[in-house]
Short mmCIF file of C-alpha atoms in Angstrom, two decimals:
data_model
loop_
_atom_site.label_atom_id
_atom_site.label_comp_id
_atom_site.label_asym_id
_atom_site.label_seq_id
_atom_site.Cartn_x
_atom_site.Cartn_y
_atom_site.Cartn_z
CA MET A 13 -68.21 43.29 219.44
CA ALA A 14 -69.63 40.37 217.37
CA LYS A 15 -67.28 37.59 216.26
CA ASN A 16 -68.73 36.89 212.85
CA PHE A 17 -66.70 33.69 211.96
CA ARG A 18 -66.07 30.72 214.26
CA ASN A 19 -62.72 29.95 212.62
CA ARG A 20 -61.05 30.03 209.19
CA SER A 21 -62.71 27.06 207.98
CA GLU A 22 -66.26 28.32 208.59
CA ALA A 23 -65.05 31.58 207.03
CA GLY A 24 -64.02 29.64 203.81
CA GLN A 25 -67.29 27.71 203.74
CA LEU A 26 -69.27 30.97 203.86
CA LEU A 27 -67.01 32.57 201.26
CA ALA A 28 -67.27 29.69 198.96
CA ALA A 29 -70.98 30.04 198.90
CA LYS A 30 -70.64 33.55 197.25
CA LEU A 31 -68.24 32.15 194.53
CA GLY A 32 -70.60 29.73 192.87
CA ALA A 33 -70.20 31.19 189.41
CA TYR A 34 -66.63 29.90 189.41
CA ALA A 35 -67.56 26.28 190.29
CA ASP A 36 -66.42 23.40 188.14
CA ARG A 37 -64.51 25.59 185.78
CA PRO A 38 -61.38 24.12 184.37
CA ASP A 39 -59.69 27.42 184.13
CA VAL A 40 -60.06 28.29 187.66
CA LEU A 41 -57.13 28.15 190.23
CA VAL A 42 -57.49 29.10 193.86
CA LEU A 43 -54.27 30.57 195.48
CA GLY A 44 -54.19 30.91 199.25
CA LEU A 45 -51.97 33.41 200.85
CA PRO A 46 -50.01 31.65 203.60
CA ARG A 47 -50.33 31.12 206.26
CA GLY A 48 -53.77 32.16 207.45
CA GLY A 49 -55.37 32.42 203.97
CA VAL A 50 -54.75 28.71 203.12
CA PRO A 51 -57.50 27.21 205.62
CA VAL A 52 -59.91 29.61 203.96
CA ALA A 53 -58.82 28.98 200.50
CA TYR A 54 -58.99 25.09 201.13
CA GLU A 55 -62.64 25.32 201.77
CA VAL A 56 -63.15 27.58 198.71
CA ALA A 57 -61.24 25.25 196.35
CA ARG A 58 -62.95 22.12 197.68
CA ALA A 59 -66.48 23.65 197.26
CA LEU A 60 -65.71 24.95 193.69
CA GLY A 61 -63.88 21.71 192.61
CA ALA A 62 -60.91 23.85 191.82
CA PRO A 63 -57.12 23.11 192.36
CA LEU A 64 -55.39 24.78 195.27
CA ASP A 65 -51.97 26.12 195.69
CA VAL A 66 -50.25 29.00 197.48
CA MET A 67 -49.19 32.50 196.45
CA VAL A 68 -46.37 33.22 198.84
CA VAL A 69 -46.19 36.90 200.00
CA ARG A 70 -44.29 38.38 202.79
CA LYS A 71 -45.22 41.60 204.54
CA LEU A 72 -42.50 44.23 204.72
CA GLY A 73 -42.97 45.39 208.38
CA VAL A 74 -41.61 48.78 209.64
CA PRO A 75 -38.56 47.80 211.82
CA SER A 76 -39.91 49.96 214.68
CA GLN A 77 -43.53 48.80 214.19
CA PRO A 78 -43.31 45.36 212.67
CA GLU A 79 -47.13 45.09 212.43
CA LEU A 80 -47.31 48.25 210.28
CA ALA A 81 -46.75 47.22 206.64
CA MET A 82 -44.46 49.44 204.53
CA GLY A 83 -45.05 47.12 201.59
CA ALA A 84 -44.78 43.56 200.56
CA ILE A 85 -43.08 41.05 198.29
CA ALA A 86 -44.38 38.02 196.30
CA SER A 87 -43.08 35.12 194.21
CA GLY A 88 -41.40 36.25 190.99
CA GLY A 89 -39.54 39.14 192.48
CA VAL A 90 -42.63 41.27 192.83
CA ARG A 91 -42.30 44.25 195.18
CA VAL A 92 -45.04 46.57 196.37
CA LEU A 93 -44.26 49.62 198.47
CA ASN A 94 -46.67 51.63 200.57
CA TYR A 95 -45.05 55.26 199.82
CA GLN A 96 -47.53 56.84 202.25
CA VAL A 97 -46.04 54.97 205.20
CA LEU A 98 -42.45 55.21 204.01
CA GLU A 99 -42.70 59.01 203.71
CA MET A 100 -44.62 59.55 206.84
CA LEU A 101 -41.95 57.51 208.89
CA PHE A 102 -38.85 58.57 206.94
CA VAL A 103 -37.80 55.06 206.34
CA PRO A 104 -34.26 55.03 204.77
CA GLU A 105 -33.74 53.15 201.49
CA ALA A 106 -31.05 50.96 203.12
CA VAL A 107 -33.67 49.72 205.77
CA ILE A 108 -36.08 48.89 203.04
CA GLU A 109 -33.57 46.82 201.08
CA GLU A 110 -32.47 45.10 204.34
CA THR A 111 -36.12 44.06 205.10
CA VAL A 112 -36.69 42.93 201.55
CA ALA A 113 -33.48 40.69 201.68
CA ARG A 114 -34.53 39.13 205.04
CA GLU A 115 -38.15 38.60 204.02
CA MET A 116 -37.04 37.15 200.64
CA GLN A 117 -35.19 34.41 202.43
CA GLU A 118 -38.25 33.45 204.45
CA LEU A 119 -40.37 33.59 201.17
CA GLU A 120 -37.97 31.14 199.30
CA ARG A 121 -38.00 28.83 202.37
CA ARG A 122 -41.82 28.66 202.55
CA GLU A 123 -42.24 28.04 198.86
CA ARG A 124 -39.74 25.02 199.04
CA LEU A 125 -41.50 23.78 202.18
CA TYR A 126 -45.08 24.08 201.12
CA ARG A 127 -44.97 22.61 197.68
CA ASP A 128 -42.84 19.75 198.85
CA GLY A 129 -41.06 19.23 195.58
CA MET A 130 -44.14 19.97 193.52
CA PRO A 131 -43.87 22.43 190.65
CA ALA A 132 -45.57 25.85 190.83
CA PRO A 133 -48.98 25.88 188.92
CA THR A 134 -49.42 27.31 185.62
CA ILE A 135 -51.05 30.74 186.02
CA ALA A 136 -51.02 32.02 182.46
CA ASP A 137 -54.41 32.33 180.83
CA ARG A 138 -56.27 31.14 183.96
CA THR A 139 -58.87 32.68 186.33
CA VAL A 140 -56.98 33.06 189.61
CA ILE A 141 -58.99 33.42 192.84
CA LEU A 142 -56.59 34.93 195.49
CA VAL A 143 -57.88 34.15 199.06
CA ASP A 144 -56.69 35.33 202.44
CA ASP A 145 -58.31 35.27 205.88
CA GLY A 146 -58.88 39.19 205.80
CA LEU A 147 -57.70 42.51 204.40
CA ALA A 148 -56.25 45.28 206.65
CA THR A 149 -53.87 47.53 204.71
CA GLY A 150 -54.06 45.20 201.58
CA SER A 151 -50.26 45.48 201.05
CA THR A 152 -49.83 41.64 200.88
CA MET A 153 -52.91 41.15 198.55
CA ARG A 154 -51.65 44.02 196.17
CA ALA A 155 -48.37 42.05 195.74
CA ALA A 156 -50.07 38.85 195.13
CA ILE A 157 -52.35 40.45 192.39
CA GLU A 158 -49.26 42.08 190.74
CA ALA A 159 -47.52 38.74 190.90
CA VAL A 160 -50.16 36.79 189.12
CA ARG A 161 -50.73 39.44 186.64
CA GLN A 162 -47.00 39.24 185.66
CA LEU A 163 -47.40 35.69 185.37
CA GLY A 164 -50.21 36.12 182.73
CA ALA A 165 -53.58 35.53 184.76
CA ARG A 166 -56.41 36.22 182.52
CA GLU A 167 -58.74 37.17 185.48
CA VAL A 168 -57.92 38.06 188.95
CA VAL A 169 -60.51 37.57 191.82
CA VAL A 170 -59.94 38.65 195.43
CA ALA A 171 -62.00 36.83 197.95
CA VAL A 172 -61.86 37.32 201.72
CA PRO A 173 -64.22 36.88 204.57
CA THR A 174 -63.53 40.35 205.96
CA GLY A 175 -61.71 43.49 205.48
CA SER A 176 -61.67 47.24 206.06
CA LEU A 177 -64.20 48.91 203.96
CA GLU A 178 -61.61 51.41 202.30
CA THR A 179 -59.23 48.48 201.49
CA CYS A 180 -61.92 46.35 199.95
CA GLN A 181 -63.05 49.23 197.98
CA ASP A 182 -59.48 50.08 196.81
CA MET A 183 -59.02 46.48 195.60
CA GLN A 184 -61.73 46.95 193.07
CA ALA A 185 -59.26 49.07 191.18
CA VAL A 186 -56.64 46.53 190.87
CA ALA A 187 -58.60 43.14 190.73
CA ASP A 188 -61.24 42.20 188.23
CA SER A 189 -63.75 41.15 190.93
CA VAL A 190 -63.79 41.54 194.74
CA PHE A 191 -65.74 39.41 197.17
CA CYS A 192 -65.56 40.55 200.80
CA LEU A 193 -68.25 39.20 203.11
CA ILE A 194 -68.08 41.78 205.78
CA ALA A 195 -66.55 45.19 205.84
CA PRO A 196 -67.28 46.43 209.40
CA GLU A 197 -66.33 49.97 210.51
CA PRO A 198 -64.26 50.61 212.46
CA PHE A 199 -62.25 47.58 211.48
CA TYR A 200 -59.11 47.62 213.62
CA ALA A 201 -57.72 44.16 212.78
CA VAL A 202 -58.70 41.01 210.97
CA GLY A 203 -58.55 38.71 214.11
CA LEU A 204 -61.25 40.63 215.82
CA TRP A 205 -63.91 39.11 213.49
CA TYR A 206 -62.95 35.53 214.36
CA GLN A 207 -63.73 33.51 217.48
CA ASP A 208 -60.59 31.40 216.76
CA PHE A 209 -57.78 33.17 215.13
CA SER A 210 -55.01 31.03 216.41
CA GLN A 211 -51.85 30.96 214.17
CA THR A 212 -51.74 28.65 211.19
CA SER A 213 -48.52 26.49 211.15
CA ASP A 214 -46.39 25.54 208.36
CA GLU A 215 -47.34 21.95 208.97
CA GLU A 216 -51.13 22.75 208.56
CA VAL A 217 -50.48 24.50 205.25
CA ARG A 218 -48.52 21.57 203.89
CA ASP A 219 -51.23 19.17 205.13
CA LEU A 220 -54.15 21.24 203.55
CA LEU A 221 -52.31 21.42 200.22
CA ARG A 222 -51.77 17.62 200.36
CA LYS A 223 -55.33 16.98 201.23
CA ALA A 224 -56.50 19.35 198.41
CA ARG A 225 -54.39 17.41 195.77
CA GLU A 226 -55.78 14.23 197.08
CA PHE A 227 -59.43 15.51 196.91
CA ARG A 228 -58.89 17.07 193.54
CA GLY A 229 -57.55 13.64 192.17
CA SER A 230 -60.65 11.86 193.44
CA PHE A 231 -62.91 14.58 192.06
CA LEU A 232 -61.38 14.21 188.63
CA ASP A 233 -61.51 10.45 188.87
CA SER A 234 -65.25 10.52 189.60
CA ILE A 235 -65.92 12.79 186.64
CA GLN A 236 -64.09 10.51 184.39
CA GLU A 237 -66.03 7.50 185.67
CA GLU A 238 -69.32 9.31 185.06
CA ALA A 239 -68.11 10.17 181.58
CA ASP A 240 -67.13 6.57 180.94
CA ALA A 241 -70.51 5.26 182.10
CA SER A 242 -72.57 7.69 179.97
#
């Protein structure tokens, strides 16, 4: 089985090449889904000259099968449930609520940690590019889309290096645009399409967000210098 991407950074660079229409636009905001989506989103934001932030989303795993998503939650109290999975496995309401409460604690912890005291970005009336390292069931991405819709995004773009064909097609019904570089069948799992799919740490997420702010500041300074010189 071919490994199409060396790592998340390379995947982000290849993905950015498909997003040229969004380059150097003042309304564009790139949001990475932590943790694995942030290294991809960093390369996209850097190539487009756009600000980078995070949309914290937590998968709601089925207790007996944690890797199987029964839904997801996102910033702003957004909750998306996969009723097909819930009905198939007869998951009780109490179990759902317990899982939501536990994951909400982690979501709030990550928001505080990643932003390091910085305020959340303004999303209203902006074109938001949501980036992850891949789409399997799509539950977390759906929660992210719903969250930015509720916050007033004018346009929502989903951008991923890889995903299952069915999920990428389904995203077209809830996002304004979808970019998925490869949608191999059978898909199995996101990590199969990367040579290096090692876990992204909280510290790496914080470091990339800091580097993005610094790069963005230098980028804007250079634009101002060019304007002053003209």
